[in-house]
PDB file of C-alpha atoms in Angstrom:
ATOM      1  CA  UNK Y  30      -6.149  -4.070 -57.696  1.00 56.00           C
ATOM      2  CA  UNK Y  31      -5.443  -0.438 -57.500  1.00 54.00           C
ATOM      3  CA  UNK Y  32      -4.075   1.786 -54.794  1.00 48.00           C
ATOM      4  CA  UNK Y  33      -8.061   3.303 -53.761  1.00 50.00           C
ATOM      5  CA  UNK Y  34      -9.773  -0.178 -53.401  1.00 53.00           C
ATOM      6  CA  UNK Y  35      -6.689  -1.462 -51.386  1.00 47.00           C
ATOM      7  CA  UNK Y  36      -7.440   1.298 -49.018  1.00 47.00           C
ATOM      8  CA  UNK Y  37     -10.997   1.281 -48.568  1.00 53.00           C
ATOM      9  CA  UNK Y  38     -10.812  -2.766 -48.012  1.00 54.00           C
ATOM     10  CA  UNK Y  39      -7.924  -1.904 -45.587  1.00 48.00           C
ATOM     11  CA  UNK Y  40      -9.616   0.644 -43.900  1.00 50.00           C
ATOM     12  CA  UNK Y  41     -12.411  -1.660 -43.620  1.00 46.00           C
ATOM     13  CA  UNK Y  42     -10.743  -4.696 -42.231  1.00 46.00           C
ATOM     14  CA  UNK Y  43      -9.051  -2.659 -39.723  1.00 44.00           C
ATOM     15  CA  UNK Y  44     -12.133  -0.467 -38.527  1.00 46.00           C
ATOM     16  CA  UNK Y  45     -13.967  -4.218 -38.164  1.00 42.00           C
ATOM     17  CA  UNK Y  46     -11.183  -5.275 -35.941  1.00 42.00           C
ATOM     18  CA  UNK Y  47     -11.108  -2.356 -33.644  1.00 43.00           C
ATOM     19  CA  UNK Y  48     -14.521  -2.102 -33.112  1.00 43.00           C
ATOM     20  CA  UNK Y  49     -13.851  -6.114 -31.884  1.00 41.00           C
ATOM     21  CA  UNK Y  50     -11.536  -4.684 -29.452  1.00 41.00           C
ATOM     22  CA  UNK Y  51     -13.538  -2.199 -27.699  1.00 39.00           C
ATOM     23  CA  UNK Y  52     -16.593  -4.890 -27.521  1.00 40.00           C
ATOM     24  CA  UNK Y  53     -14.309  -7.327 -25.380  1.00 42.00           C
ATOM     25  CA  UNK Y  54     -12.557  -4.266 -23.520  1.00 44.00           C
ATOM     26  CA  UNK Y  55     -16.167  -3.136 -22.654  1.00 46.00           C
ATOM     27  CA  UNK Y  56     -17.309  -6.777 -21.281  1.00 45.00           C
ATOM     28  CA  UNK Y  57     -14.118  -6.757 -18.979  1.00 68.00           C
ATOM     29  CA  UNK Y  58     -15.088  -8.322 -15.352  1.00 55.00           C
ATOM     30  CA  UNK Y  59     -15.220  -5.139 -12.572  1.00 88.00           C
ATOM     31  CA  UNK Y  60     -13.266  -5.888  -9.530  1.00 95.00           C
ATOM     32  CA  UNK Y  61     -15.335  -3.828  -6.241  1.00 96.00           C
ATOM     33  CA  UNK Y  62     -13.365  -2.881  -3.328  1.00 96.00           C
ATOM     34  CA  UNK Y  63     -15.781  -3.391  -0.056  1.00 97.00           C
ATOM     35  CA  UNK Y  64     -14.159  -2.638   3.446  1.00 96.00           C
ATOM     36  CA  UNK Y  65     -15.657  -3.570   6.418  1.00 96.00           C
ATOM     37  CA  UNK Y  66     -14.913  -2.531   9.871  1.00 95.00           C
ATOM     38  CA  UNK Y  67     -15.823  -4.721  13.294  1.00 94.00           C
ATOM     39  CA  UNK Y  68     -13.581  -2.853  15.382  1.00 92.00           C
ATOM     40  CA  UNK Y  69     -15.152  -0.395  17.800  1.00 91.00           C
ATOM     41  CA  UNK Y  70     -12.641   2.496  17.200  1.00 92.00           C
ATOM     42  CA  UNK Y  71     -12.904   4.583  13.851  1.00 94.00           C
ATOM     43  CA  UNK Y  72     -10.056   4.016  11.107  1.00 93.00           C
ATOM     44  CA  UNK Y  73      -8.170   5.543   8.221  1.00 94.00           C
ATOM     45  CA  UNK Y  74      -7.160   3.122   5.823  1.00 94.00           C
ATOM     46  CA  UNK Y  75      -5.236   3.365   2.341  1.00 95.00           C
ATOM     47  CA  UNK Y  76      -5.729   0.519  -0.125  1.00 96.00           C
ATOM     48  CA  UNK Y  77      -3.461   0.580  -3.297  1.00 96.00           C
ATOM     49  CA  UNK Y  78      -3.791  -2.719  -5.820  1.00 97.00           C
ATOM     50  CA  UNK Y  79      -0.575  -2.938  -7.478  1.00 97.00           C
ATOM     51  CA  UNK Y  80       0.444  -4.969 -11.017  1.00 96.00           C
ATOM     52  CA  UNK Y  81       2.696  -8.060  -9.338  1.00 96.00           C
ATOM     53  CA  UNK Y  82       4.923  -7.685 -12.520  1.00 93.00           C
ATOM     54  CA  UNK Y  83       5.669  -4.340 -13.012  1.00 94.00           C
ATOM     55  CA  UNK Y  84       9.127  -2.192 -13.543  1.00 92.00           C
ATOM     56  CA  UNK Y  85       8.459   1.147 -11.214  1.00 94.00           C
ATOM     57  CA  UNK Y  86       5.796   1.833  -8.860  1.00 92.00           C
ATOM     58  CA  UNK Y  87       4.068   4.258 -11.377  1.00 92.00           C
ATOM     59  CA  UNK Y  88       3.426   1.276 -13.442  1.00 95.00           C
ATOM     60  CA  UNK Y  89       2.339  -0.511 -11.023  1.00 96.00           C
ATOM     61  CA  UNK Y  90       0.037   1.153  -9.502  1.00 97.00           C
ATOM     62  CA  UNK Y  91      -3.494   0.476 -10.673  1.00 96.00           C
ATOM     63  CA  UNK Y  92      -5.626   1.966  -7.958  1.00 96.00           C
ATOM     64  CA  UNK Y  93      -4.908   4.443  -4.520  1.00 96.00           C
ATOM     65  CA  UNK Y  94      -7.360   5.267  -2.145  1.00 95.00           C
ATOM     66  CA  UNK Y  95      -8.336   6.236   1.207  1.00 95.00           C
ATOM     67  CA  UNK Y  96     -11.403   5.171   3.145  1.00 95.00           C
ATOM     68  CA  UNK Y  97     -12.713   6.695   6.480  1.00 96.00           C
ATOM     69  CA  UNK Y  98     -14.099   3.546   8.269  1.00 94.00           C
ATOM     70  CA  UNK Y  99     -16.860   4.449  10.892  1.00 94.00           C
ATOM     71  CA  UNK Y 100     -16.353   2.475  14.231  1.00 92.00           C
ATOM     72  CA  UNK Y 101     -18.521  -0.775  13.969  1.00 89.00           C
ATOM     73  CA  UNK Y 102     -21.312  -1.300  17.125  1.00 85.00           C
ATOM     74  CA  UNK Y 103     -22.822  -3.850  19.203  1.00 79.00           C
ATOM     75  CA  UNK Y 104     -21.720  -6.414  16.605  1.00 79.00           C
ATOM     76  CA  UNK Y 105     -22.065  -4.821  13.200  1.00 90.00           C
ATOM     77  CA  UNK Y 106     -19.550  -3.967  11.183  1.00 94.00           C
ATOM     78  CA  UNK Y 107     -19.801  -0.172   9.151  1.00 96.00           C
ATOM     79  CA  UNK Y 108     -19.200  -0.964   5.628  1.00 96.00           C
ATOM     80  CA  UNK Y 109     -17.588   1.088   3.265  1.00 96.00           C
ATOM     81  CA  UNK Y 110     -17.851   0.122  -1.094  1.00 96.00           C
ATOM     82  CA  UNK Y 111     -16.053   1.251  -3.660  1.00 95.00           C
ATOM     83  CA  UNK Y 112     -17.773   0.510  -7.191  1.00 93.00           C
ATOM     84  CA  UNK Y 113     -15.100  -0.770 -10.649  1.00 94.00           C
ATOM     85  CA  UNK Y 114     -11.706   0.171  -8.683  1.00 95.00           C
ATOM     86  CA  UNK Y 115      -9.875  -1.886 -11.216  1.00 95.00           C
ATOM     87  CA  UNK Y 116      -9.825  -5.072 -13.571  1.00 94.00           C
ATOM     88  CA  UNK Y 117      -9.988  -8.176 -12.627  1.00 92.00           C
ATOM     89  CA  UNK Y 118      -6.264  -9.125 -12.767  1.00 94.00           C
ATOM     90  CA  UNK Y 119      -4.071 -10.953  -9.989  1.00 95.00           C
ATOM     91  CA  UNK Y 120      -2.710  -7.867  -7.733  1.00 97.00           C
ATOM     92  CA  UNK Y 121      -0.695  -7.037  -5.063  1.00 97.00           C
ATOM     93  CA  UNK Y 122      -3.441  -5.240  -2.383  1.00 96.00           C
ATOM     94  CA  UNK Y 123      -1.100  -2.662   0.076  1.00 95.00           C
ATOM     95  CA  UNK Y 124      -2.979  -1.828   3.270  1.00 93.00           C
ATOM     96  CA  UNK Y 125      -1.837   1.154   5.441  1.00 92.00           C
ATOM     97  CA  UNK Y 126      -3.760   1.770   8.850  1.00 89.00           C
ATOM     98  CA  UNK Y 127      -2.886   5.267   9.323  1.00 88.00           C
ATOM     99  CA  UNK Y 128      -4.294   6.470  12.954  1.00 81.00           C
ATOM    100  CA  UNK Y 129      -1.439   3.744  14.173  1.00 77.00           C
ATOM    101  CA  UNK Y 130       1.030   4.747  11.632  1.00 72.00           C
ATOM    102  CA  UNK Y 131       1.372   1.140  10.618  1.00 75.00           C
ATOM    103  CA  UNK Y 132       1.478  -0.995   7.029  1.00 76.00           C
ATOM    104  CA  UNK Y 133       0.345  -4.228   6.855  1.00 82.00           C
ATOM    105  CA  UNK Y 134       2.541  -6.769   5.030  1.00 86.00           C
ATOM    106  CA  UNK Y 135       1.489  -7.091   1.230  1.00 93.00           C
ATOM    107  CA  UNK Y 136      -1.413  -9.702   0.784  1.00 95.00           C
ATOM    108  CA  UNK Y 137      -1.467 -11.192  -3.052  1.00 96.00           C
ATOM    109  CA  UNK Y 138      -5.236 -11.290  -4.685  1.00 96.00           C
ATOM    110  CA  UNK Y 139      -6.309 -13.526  -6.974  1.00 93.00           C
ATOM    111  CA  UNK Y 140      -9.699 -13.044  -8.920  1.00 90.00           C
ATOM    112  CA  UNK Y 141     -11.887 -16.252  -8.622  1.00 88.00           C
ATOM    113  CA  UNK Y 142     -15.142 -15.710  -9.029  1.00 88.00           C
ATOM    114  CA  UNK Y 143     -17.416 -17.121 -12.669  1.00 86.00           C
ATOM    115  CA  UNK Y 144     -20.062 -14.335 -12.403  1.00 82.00           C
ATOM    116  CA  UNK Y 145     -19.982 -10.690 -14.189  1.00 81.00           C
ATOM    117  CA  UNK Y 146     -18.348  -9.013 -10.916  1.00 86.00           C
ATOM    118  CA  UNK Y 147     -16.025  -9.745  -7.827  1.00 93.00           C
ATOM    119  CA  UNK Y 148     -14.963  -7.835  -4.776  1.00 95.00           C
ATOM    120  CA  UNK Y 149     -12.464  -7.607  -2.569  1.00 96.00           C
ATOM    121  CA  UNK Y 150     -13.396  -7.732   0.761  1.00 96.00           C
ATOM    122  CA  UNK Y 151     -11.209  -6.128   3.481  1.00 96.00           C
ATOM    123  CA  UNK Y 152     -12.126  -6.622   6.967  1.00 95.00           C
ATOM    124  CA  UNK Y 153     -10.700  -4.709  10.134  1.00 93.00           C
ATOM    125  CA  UNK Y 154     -10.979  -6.014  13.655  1.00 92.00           C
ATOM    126  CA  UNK Y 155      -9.001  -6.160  16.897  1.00 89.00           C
ATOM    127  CA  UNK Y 156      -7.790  -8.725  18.634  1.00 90.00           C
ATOM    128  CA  UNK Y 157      -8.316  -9.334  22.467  1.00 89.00           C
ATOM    129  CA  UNK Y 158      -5.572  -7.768  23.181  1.00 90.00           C
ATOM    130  CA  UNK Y 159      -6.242  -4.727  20.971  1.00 85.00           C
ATOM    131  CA  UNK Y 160      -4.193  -5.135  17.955  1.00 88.00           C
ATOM    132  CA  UNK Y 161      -6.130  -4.566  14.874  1.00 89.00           C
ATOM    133  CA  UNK Y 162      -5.808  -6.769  12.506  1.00 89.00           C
ATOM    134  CA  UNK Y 163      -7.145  -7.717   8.767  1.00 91.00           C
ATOM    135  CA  UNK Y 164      -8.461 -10.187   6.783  1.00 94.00           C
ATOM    136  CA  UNK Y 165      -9.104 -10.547   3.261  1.00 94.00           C
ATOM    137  CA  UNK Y 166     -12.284 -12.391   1.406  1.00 94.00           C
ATOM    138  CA  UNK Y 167     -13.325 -12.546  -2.040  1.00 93.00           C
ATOM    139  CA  UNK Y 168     -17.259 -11.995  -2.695  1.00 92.00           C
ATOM    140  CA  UNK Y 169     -18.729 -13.221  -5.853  1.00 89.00           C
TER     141      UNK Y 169
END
């Protein structure tokens, strides 16, 4: 076989395999970010999703945000969505409520839904007392 039809089969195999690649990369499973707030005060909250296995925080870090959360009435929560944040991949989700100056400990996510998409669902109340706290929910 000489050096030119070597190549062109090369090329060929090669081209077929990439073009592989970007089909699975394309049919990768969105991960949606929805926050929800029940409390009857407005909040600022920052949301990053962090790689659990990563060497420095740069390379970790897969998605930062802020969201401006509406106080929630009579009952109904103000909802705030955030469309493809990330991947679906295991992360570390880092919550900061900012109008208390306060960050909630780390809480580890863990994709579980079948169907093409999954969210995250963060909710923000306050307790009887009046200490806001979160919880976290998966919607499929």
């Amino acid at each position: 076989m000489n050096r030119r039809t070597f190549l062109a089969g090369t090329g060929t195999a090669v081209g077929t395999l990439l073009s592989g690649c970007s089909a699975l990369s394309s049919q990768e499973k969105n991960l949606g970010l929805v926050v929800l707030n029940r409390d009857e005060t407005s909040h600022r909250v920052g949301i990053k999703l962090l790689r659990p296995n990563a060497d420095d925080y740069n390379e970790a870090r897969v998605y930062s945000g802020q969201v401006n959360l509406p106080a929630g009435s009579s009952g109904e929560p103000t909802e705030v969505t955030r469309d493809g944040v990330a991947e679906r991949h295991p992360y570390i989700v880092q919550i900061d409520l900012y109008d208390v100056e306060r960050r909630i400990a780390p809480y580890h996510f863990y994709p579980g839904c079948d169907g093409p998409d999954e969210s995250l669902v963060i909710e923000v109340d306050s307790a009887d007392d009046g200490r806001v706290y979160f919880q976290f929910l998966v919607d499929c």
